[in-house]
Amino acid sequence: MPVNIMAGGSNEGADPTSKRMRMDTDLNSVFTEFLIKFDDYQLFKLMKFYWDRLEQAIEEGVDGISMLLTDKSVLSAQEYQKITELVEKGNRADSSKLLLNLVMEKGSLARRV
């Protein structure tokens, strides 16, 4: 007979990876719902306020973020190529700064992707 683990019950035998992914998904959902309520100006101000941290976060995932933005036609092929060249040269800090600047220049639609 299978045993169901309730949210408030014992976690004995629970897969910690599964629990972590569930918490990440829940947090992402809450955060996304929070940001959807922002108008363009509020989103712009939020990005400016967290600029340094955004650069650091983007630096960690600049490859995937730039590819996603290119697939969504936010970045041109030339812009994507510039970013990937910087990454290939090992210059992730400059690549993330370039990516963040390009997104800010493109306007609110790009910032929402």
Short mmCIF file of C-alpha atoms in Angstrom, two decimals:
data_model
loop_
_atom_site.label_atom_id
_atom_site.label_comp_id
_atom_site.label_asym_id
_atom_site.label_seq_id
_atom_site.Cartn_x
_atom_site.Cartn_y
_atom_site.Cartn_z
CA MET A 1 0.00 0.00 0.00
CA PRO A 2 1.60 3.36 -1.03
CA VAL A 3 2.19 5.98 1.61
CA ASN A 4 1.38 9.59 0.82
CA ILE A 5 3.56 12.23 2.41
CA MET A 6 1.58 15.25 3.46
CA ALA A 7 3.05 18.77 3.35
CA GLY A 8 3.06 19.05 7.12
CA GLY A 9 3.96 15.42 7.76
CA SER A 10 7.19 13.49 7.97
CA ASN A 11 9.68 13.85 5.14
CA GLU A 12 11.23 10.49 5.85
CA GLY A 13 11.85 8.74 2.58
CA ALA A 14 11.10 11.87 0.51
CA ASP A 15 13.39 12.69 -2.38
CA PRO A 16 15.19 15.93 -1.39
CA THR A 17 15.84 16.82 -5.04
CA SER A 18 12.16 16.53 -5.87
CA LYS A 19 11.21 18.66 -2.87
CA ARG A 20 13.78 21.31 -3.84
CA MET A 21 12.51 21.45 -7.44
CA ARG A 22 8.94 21.81 -6.17
CA MET A 23 9.98 24.70 -3.89
CA ASP A 24 11.89 26.38 -6.75
CA THR A 25 8.87 26.05 -9.03
CA ASP A 26 6.56 27.46 -6.36
CA LEU A 27 8.91 30.38 -5.72
CA ASN A 28 9.25 31.05 -9.45
CA SER A 29 5.46 31.05 -9.82
CA VAL A 30 5.03 33.50 -6.95
CA PHE A 31 7.78 35.74 -8.28
CA THR A 32 6.36 35.66 -11.81
CA GLU A 33 2.87 36.54 -10.56
CA PHE A 34 4.39 39.41 -8.56
CA LEU A 35 6.26 40.83 -11.57
CA ILE A 36 3.27 40.53 -13.92
CA LYS A 37 1.49 43.14 -11.81
CA PHE A 38 4.24 45.72 -12.44
CA ASP A 39 3.71 48.34 -15.10
CA ASP A 40 6.57 49.15 -17.48
CA TYR A 41 7.91 52.03 -15.39
CA GLN A 42 7.89 49.99 -12.16
CA LEU A 43 9.70 47.14 -13.90
CA PHE A 44 12.28 49.58 -15.26
CA LYS A 45 12.88 51.07 -11.81
CA LEU A 46 13.18 47.60 -10.27
CA MET A 47 15.77 46.59 -12.84
CA LYS A 48 17.76 49.77 -12.26
CA PHE A 49 17.66 49.21 -8.49
CA TYR A 50 18.94 45.63 -8.79
CA TRP A 51 21.33 46.34 -11.68
CA ASP A 52 24.51 44.94 -10.05
CA ARG A 53 22.82 41.75 -8.89
CA LEU A 54 21.17 41.29 -12.28
CA GLU A 55 24.57 41.54 -13.95
CA GLN A 56 25.90 38.82 -11.65
CA ALA A 57 22.90 36.57 -12.22
CA ILE A 58 22.99 37.08 -15.97
CA GLU A 59 26.72 36.35 -15.96
CA GLU A 60 25.95 32.87 -14.66
CA GLY A 61 23.45 32.12 -17.43
CA VAL A 62 24.33 34.52 -20.22
CA ASP A 63 24.47 31.73 -22.83
CA GLY A 64 20.94 30.50 -22.23
CA ILE A 65 19.43 33.93 -21.68
CA SER A 66 20.90 35.37 -24.87
CA MET A 67 19.77 32.31 -26.85
CA LEU A 68 16.23 32.62 -25.46
CA LEU A 69 16.09 36.33 -26.33
CA THR A 70 17.36 35.59 -29.83
CA ASP A 71 14.74 32.84 -30.29
CA LYS A 72 12.07 35.31 -29.16
CA SER A 73 13.42 37.87 -31.73
CA VAL A 74 14.39 40.31 -29.00
CA LEU A 75 18.07 40.16 -29.97
CA SER A 76 19.38 40.14 -33.51
CA ALA A 77 21.77 37.48 -34.78
CA GLN A 78 24.57 40.07 -34.72
CA GLU A 79 23.86 41.00 -31.09
CA TYR A 80 23.77 37.34 -30.13
CA GLN A 81 27.07 36.76 -31.92
CA LYS A 82 28.75 39.63 -30.03
CA ILE A 83 27.59 38.19 -26.72
CA THR A 84 28.71 34.65 -27.53
CA GLU A 85 32.12 35.90 -28.73
CA LEU A 86 32.66 37.56 -25.36
CA VAL A 87 31.61 34.37 -23.56
CA GLU A 88 33.94 32.25 -25.70
CA LYS A 89 36.82 34.58 -24.84
CA GLY A 90 36.04 33.96 -21.16
CA ASN A 91 34.71 37.44 -20.58
CA ARG A 92 31.35 36.68 -18.98
CA ALA A 93 31.25 39.95 -17.03
CA ASP A 94 31.38 42.05 -20.21
CA SER A 95 28.95 39.71 -21.98
CA SER A 96 26.40 40.06 -19.18
CA LYS A 97 26.79 43.85 -19.15
CA LEU A 98 26.27 43.95 -22.91
CA LEU A 99 23.22 41.70 -22.66
CA LEU A 100 21.66 43.74 -19.87
CA ASN A 101 22.31 47.00 -21.72
CA LEU A 102 20.77 45.61 -24.91
CA VAL A 103 17.66 44.46 -23.04
CA MET A 104 17.29 47.85 -21.36
CA GLU A 105 17.64 49.63 -24.74
CA LYS A 106 15.01 47.41 -26.37
CA GLY A 107 12.29 48.56 -24.00
CA SER A 108 9.63 47.04 -21.84
CA LEU A 109 8.75 44.10 -24.09
CA ALA A 110 12.34 42.84 -23.94
CA ARG A 111 12.46 43.30 -20.17
CA ARG A 112 9.36 41.15 -19.77
CA VAL A 113 10.83 38.18 -21.64
#
